[in-house]
XYZ file of C-alpha atoms in Angstrom:
391
model
C 90.071 90.158 99.512
C 93.195 90.098 97.305
C 96.401 90.098 99.390
C 99.606 91.420 97.846
C 101.722 89.467 100.513
C 101.005 86.072 101.976
C 102.379 83.775 104.659
C 104.048 80.736 103.146
C 104.611 77.307 104.819
C 105.600 73.756 103.656
C 102.613 71.495 103.209
C 102.953 67.645 103.173
C 99.937 66.181 101.288
C 99.123 62.408 101.500
C 97.694 61.602 98.153
C 96.576 57.912 98.859
C 92.913 56.999 99.065
C 91.398 58.056 102.419
C 94.391 60.137 103.478
C 94.214 63.671 104.750
C 96.297 66.718 104.406
C 98.774 67.352 107.344
C 100.648 70.657 108.104
C 103.894 69.210 109.349
C 106.125 72.361 109.428
C 106.130 75.386 111.597
C 104.345 78.514 110.174
C 106.865 81.233 109.192
C 105.442 84.802 109.035
C 106.645 86.499 105.797
C 104.729 89.728 106.150
C 102.725 91.446 108.887
C 99.430 93.116 107.970
C 98.976 96.268 110.007
C 95.749 97.577 108.582
C 92.911 96.598 106.306
C 91.349 99.347 104.209
C 88.418 98.336 102.157
C 89.848 95.744 99.820
C 93.455 96.496 100.443
C 96.059 96.166 103.112
C 98.949 98.125 104.773
C 101.885 96.030 105.780
C 104.744 96.678 108.367
C 107.393 96.554 105.611
C 105.569 99.428 103.746
C 105.660 101.559 107.017
C 109.257 100.649 107.510
C 110.137 101.689 103.846
C 108.286 104.921 104.263
C 110.351 105.607 107.455
C 113.651 104.974 105.700
C 112.651 107.139 102.755
C 111.761 110.069 105.232
C 115.029 109.674 106.992
C 117.049 109.962 103.743
C 115.016 112.977 102.633
C 115.716 114.633 105.920
C 119.412 113.780 105.692
C 119.844 114.981 102.019
C 117.482 118.051 101.833
C 117.415 119.373 105.374
C 120.968 118.290 106.328
C 119.740 116.769 109.671
C 121.933 114.265 111.408
C 122.423 112.666 114.913
C 119.847 113.116 117.729
C 118.189 115.997 115.672
C 117.582 113.552 112.773
C 116.376 110.752 115.112
C 113.910 113.297 116.830
C 112.478 114.563 113.515
C 112.045 111.165 112.033
C 110.124 109.906 115.170
C 107.873 112.906 115.116
C 106.959 112.693 111.431
C 106.721 108.891 111.388
C 103.674 109.174 113.786
C 101.622 110.171 110.699
C 102.992 107.409 108.648
C 99.895 105.053 108.995
C 97.596 107.961 108.557
C 99.158 108.871 105.141
C 99.061 105.276 103.977
C 95.313 105.013 104.849
C 94.674 108.447 103.197
C 96.276 107.283 99.949
C 94.307 103.880 99.926
C 91.123 105.707 100.569
C 91.755 108.155 97.798
C 92.689 105.567 95.239
C 89.707 103.390 96.186
C 87.369 106.508 95.596
C 88.959 107.338 92.377
C 88.311 103.762 91.194
C 84.739 104.030 92.479
C 84.272 107.168 90.426
C 85.750 105.426 87.348
C 88.404 108.144 87.015
C 90.920 107.207 84.227
C 94.434 108.722 84.315
C 95.862 106.477 81.499
C 96.517 109.332 79.061
C 98.338 111.381 81.665
C 100.308 108.318 82.759
C 101.335 107.451 79.083
C 102.387 111.080 78.496
C 104.496 111.148 81.778
C 106.159 107.923 80.951
C 106.918 108.968 77.430
C 108.334 112.310 78.603
C 110.468 110.398 81.085
C 111.863 108.167 78.353
C 112.597 111.236 76.183
C 114.488 112.937 79.086
C 116.501 109.664 79.764
C 117.448 109.445 76.025
C 117.014 105.738 76.242
C 114.965 104.294 73.252
C 115.254 100.763 74.079
C 112.349 99.612 76.160
C 114.113 97.018 78.237
C 117.030 99.348 78.936
C 114.559 102.073 79.846
C 112.845 99.799 82.313
C 116.275 98.874 83.864
C 116.926 102.589 84.099
C 113.734 103.087 86.011
C 114.625 100.236 88.418
C 118.085 101.816 89.119
C 116.629 105.271 89.690
C 113.772 104.272 91.894
C 114.580 101.051 93.450
C 111.128 99.708 92.178
C 110.199 97.447 89.310
C 108.910 99.283 86.282
C 105.414 98.105 86.783
C 105.400 99.030 90.456
C 106.754 102.503 89.578
C 104.048 103.072 87.011
C 101.361 101.913 89.459
C 102.851 104.338 92.028
C 102.615 107.172 89.498
C 99.102 106.178 88.494
C 97.939 106.182 92.023
C 99.520 109.529 92.654
C 97.669 110.997 89.634
C 94.468 109.350 90.854
C 94.761 110.841 94.284
C 95.320 114.366 92.919
C 92.234 114.044 90.623
C 90.020 112.996 93.542
C 91.248 115.840 95.722
C 90.756 118.359 92.851
C 87.279 117.110 91.841
C 85.846 116.350 95.330
C 87.617 119.083 97.480
C 89.202 121.808 95.347
C 86.230 122.724 93.401
C 84.283 123.435 96.688
C 86.914 125.895 98.095
C 86.369 129.469 96.819
C 88.172 132.699 97.599
C 85.875 135.639 96.960
C 87.498 138.674 95.266
C 86.219 140.795 98.238
C 88.534 138.681 100.460
C 91.392 139.356 98.053
C 90.758 143.021 98.072
C 90.535 143.101 101.813
C 93.825 141.319 102.276
C 95.592 143.692 99.824
C 94.329 146.732 101.576
C 95.342 145.400 104.958
C 98.879 144.243 103.846
C 99.992 146.751 101.211
C 103.529 146.841 102.677
C 103.934 143.195 101.634
C 103.548 144.356 98.085
C 106.146 147.132 97.757
C 108.651 145.706 95.270
C 112.080 146.145 93.916
C 112.327 145.892 90.092
C 113.029 142.208 89.303
C 112.898 139.991 86.254
C 111.784 136.311 86.696
C 113.229 133.935 84.168
C 112.930 130.315 82.898
C 115.666 128.638 80.715
C 116.305 125.866 78.271
C 119.888 124.667 77.762
C 120.987 122.502 74.945
C 124.564 121.107 75.006
C 126.883 121.000 72.030
C 129.651 119.507 73.934
C 131.787 117.227 71.902
C 129.983 117.716 68.572
C 131.391 118.406 65.243
C 130.214 121.511 63.137
C 127.329 119.501 61.753
C 126.313 118.402 65.255
C 126.444 121.958 66.584
C 124.380 123.143 63.648
C 121.775 120.463 64.515
C 121.705 121.687 68.110
C 121.195 125.212 67.034
C 118.383 124.177 64.663
C 116.710 122.489 67.572
C 117.040 125.551 69.754
C 115.475 127.798 67.062
C 112.645 125.233 66.766
C 111.982 125.465 70.415
C 111.961 129.272 70.379
C 109.386 129.172 67.679
C 107.230 126.814 69.604
C 107.591 128.968 72.837
C 106.591 132.123 70.907
C 103.569 130.294 69.407
C 102.223 129.677 72.977
C 103.496 126.227 73.924
C 104.153 126.030 77.736
C 107.783 127.019 78.042
C 108.113 125.116 81.353
C 106.936 121.930 79.553
C 109.415 122.477 76.774
C 112.224 123.038 79.343
C 111.181 119.791 81.200
C 111.229 117.723 77.964
C 114.330 119.161 76.216
C 116.588 121.085 78.581
C 119.928 119.595 79.609
C 120.338 121.888 82.666
C 119.717 120.821 86.285
C 116.759 123.183 86.179
C 114.750 121.018 83.841
C 113.115 119.297 86.901
C 111.872 122.705 88.036
C 110.501 123.247 84.529
C 113.429 125.503 83.713
C 112.725 128.073 86.551
C 115.548 130.281 87.534
C 113.714 132.692 89.829
C 113.929 136.488 90.139
C 116.844 138.800 89.484
C 117.431 142.411 90.581
C 119.225 144.890 88.329
C 123.008 144.010 88.264
C 122.613 140.402 89.390
C 122.617 138.886 85.904
C 125.623 138.850 83.434
C 125.455 142.167 81.610
C 125.016 140.591 78.145
C 122.049 138.488 79.437
C 120.569 141.432 81.343
C 120.549 143.403 78.048
C 118.612 140.816 76.407
C 115.812 140.466 78.913
C 115.604 143.516 81.109
C 113.581 145.725 78.793
C 110.989 143.072 78.036
C 107.795 142.176 79.456
C 106.220 138.874 80.537
C 106.127 136.165 77.865
C 109.238 137.419 75.823
C 111.298 134.427 74.493
C 114.920 135.214 73.472
C 116.667 133.914 70.367
C 119.209 131.072 71.160
C 122.148 132.557 72.938
C 125.565 130.847 72.400
C 127.237 130.231 75.765
C 130.504 128.294 75.427
C 129.543 124.768 74.149
C 125.780 125.277 74.801
C 122.807 127.193 73.355
C 120.605 128.967 75.966
C 117.058 130.148 75.618
C 115.370 132.345 78.227
C 111.791 133.316 78.713
C 110.638 136.354 80.852
C 108.084 134.858 83.237
C 107.395 138.270 84.898
C 108.764 141.702 85.060
C 108.104 143.141 88.543
C 108.190 146.900 88.529
C 109.625 148.964 91.506
C 107.228 150.444 93.920
C 103.747 149.613 95.122
C 102.373 146.572 92.998
C 98.884 147.076 91.786
C 96.118 144.602 92.990
C 95.826 142.997 89.651
C 99.544 142.165 89.586
C 99.459 140.386 92.923
C 95.882 139.108 92.747
C 96.957 135.402 92.048
C 99.585 135.547 94.729
C 97.064 136.721 97.331
C 94.603 134.036 96.187
C 97.177 131.360 96.780
C 97.940 132.777 100.242
C 94.135 132.586 101.098
C 93.311 129.392 99.294
C 95.915 127.113 100.939
C 94.778 127.600 104.496
C 91.210 126.930 103.504
C 92.026 124.004 101.278
C 94.060 121.865 103.624
C 91.336 121.529 106.375
C 88.771 120.641 103.688
C 91.065 117.733 102.526
C 91.173 116.521 106.079
C 87.427 116.787 106.399
C 87.029 114.806 103.254
C 89.400 112.147 104.295
C 87.475 111.841 107.617
C 84.323 111.313 105.624
C 85.960 108.622 103.589
C 87.010 106.886 106.859
C 83.495 106.920 108.081
C 82.299 105.132 104.905
C 85.198 102.609 104.703
C 85.756 99.202 106.111
C 88.725 99.887 108.263
C 90.641 97.721 110.734
C 93.853 98.528 112.515
C 95.942 96.142 114.618
C 96.507 96.939 118.326
C 99.591 98.973 118.904
C 99.295 101.098 115.833
C 97.421 104.514 115.660
C 95.748 106.331 112.779
C 96.374 110.037 113.654
C 93.544 110.940 111.249
C 90.954 108.580 112.733
C 87.327 109.466 112.374
C 85.656 110.220 115.647
C 83.481 107.309 116.855
C 84.584 105.127 114.020
C 85.216 101.491 115.188
C 88.490 100.324 113.685
C 89.439 97.542 116.246
C 91.143 94.604 114.694
C 88.978 91.542 114.520
C 91.034 88.323 114.548
C 89.241 85.536 112.926
C 90.860 83.047 115.106
C 89.174 84.620 118.181
C 85.717 84.456 116.783
C 83.500 81.943 118.741
C 81.352 79.612 116.582
C 77.687 79.597 117.303
C 75.676 76.258 117.236
C 71.948 75.871 116.612
C 69.808 72.840 117.030
C 67.259 71.643 114.579
C 64.529 72.333 117.145
C 65.686 75.966 117.585
C 65.600 76.407 113.753
C 62.127 74.993 113.537
C 60.935 77.219 116.415
C 62.326 80.195 114.669
C 60.360 79.244 111.484
C 57.130 78.923 113.483
C 57.651 82.265 115.198
C 58.178 83.994 111.841
C 54.920 82.473 110.387
C 52.919 83.661 113.438
C 54.475 87.152 113.251
C 53.293 87.464 109.704
C 49.780 86.368 110.699
C 49.447 89.162 113.311
C 47.800 92.298 111.636
C 49.829 95.472 111.735
C 47.716 98.508 112.890
C 47.337 101.164 110.240
C 48.268 98.765 107.356
C 46.092 97.159 104.663
C 46.642 93.804 106.496
C 44.508 95.192 109.505
C 40.879 94.054 109.460
C 38.578 96.805 108.270
C 35.675 97.489 110.613
C 32.694 99.651 109.418
C 31.396 102.171 111.888
C 28.854 100.611 114.280
C 29.612 97.025 112.951
C 31.248 94.451 115.204
C 33.999 92.480 113.703
C 33.550 89.611 116.106
C 31.446 86.526 114.985
């Protein structure tokens, strides 16, 4: 087993002839291993880091604080070990299946570098460290493992979950009130800044905007274009702006998009020191939505509740097949029923001794066993009817 963290202690070695090694210093624990999963490990520091990350997310995104924050962190942290084990099992399965995500990873890193506008490799790696708190290689490995896990789930679980159209039709008929709509237009945006640029620089930005419009109209994914090129805060959401009712948009913008259907891409729109490009993602009409207009929405509603339990079933199966040991005091909330995961401490194993006479006796017994005929096999003596086999 290859360990990512080891215990270190000073060793004083006597190098003269006939001397022996002596451990003269007290052992200092650098890292505590909590669980062993196939050929990998989970450490206490990883669980502690996950807990801190969870706390920060709850503070920043959910606005929790004080006792409420402490309580929520405590509740969610109970699944921390489970999620770590889930991840290692999926990555291990992906490697076993020889799944490669190298091309996706290279594209992701290249896109990230384009967005950062940092061309120097060393400076880009420093930027990654500053943004993530991880080394560049560790970050790449984290992204690679995330992609690997998604592929395994998609290939091994997702393809086996189906939503028959009859179920979609039934849901639509039983929940028609959910699909009575106000008229709305759904938009994505790309924003290119011309702030501080001279006339030539502004012209260059406008040319880039026109090129992006052309690419969007030819069928390139507008969201991907936004992710790679937009300078708006919406770029991380692939330029998504959401839906707007009549009167909620600036009148000049509304006039450019309201009469158009899904897929329309505007010309570059000059807005102060920036150029704005909009795409109509959907134009929802007023009244009862037709089944074909909401079919994908219904499929998603029905798919997710069926998909999640299947993922857990698959992860339980992977646990049954895996080598898994968990230290006392820690709980895997996704444990497979009946699976023995008790931690075996090598220091507690008792050595067994066998004498030469016992070994010789075992050999004699094996020879005798092979000499005894097994009924119903070719080694049993054949006896003709009416003929005795005894001499």
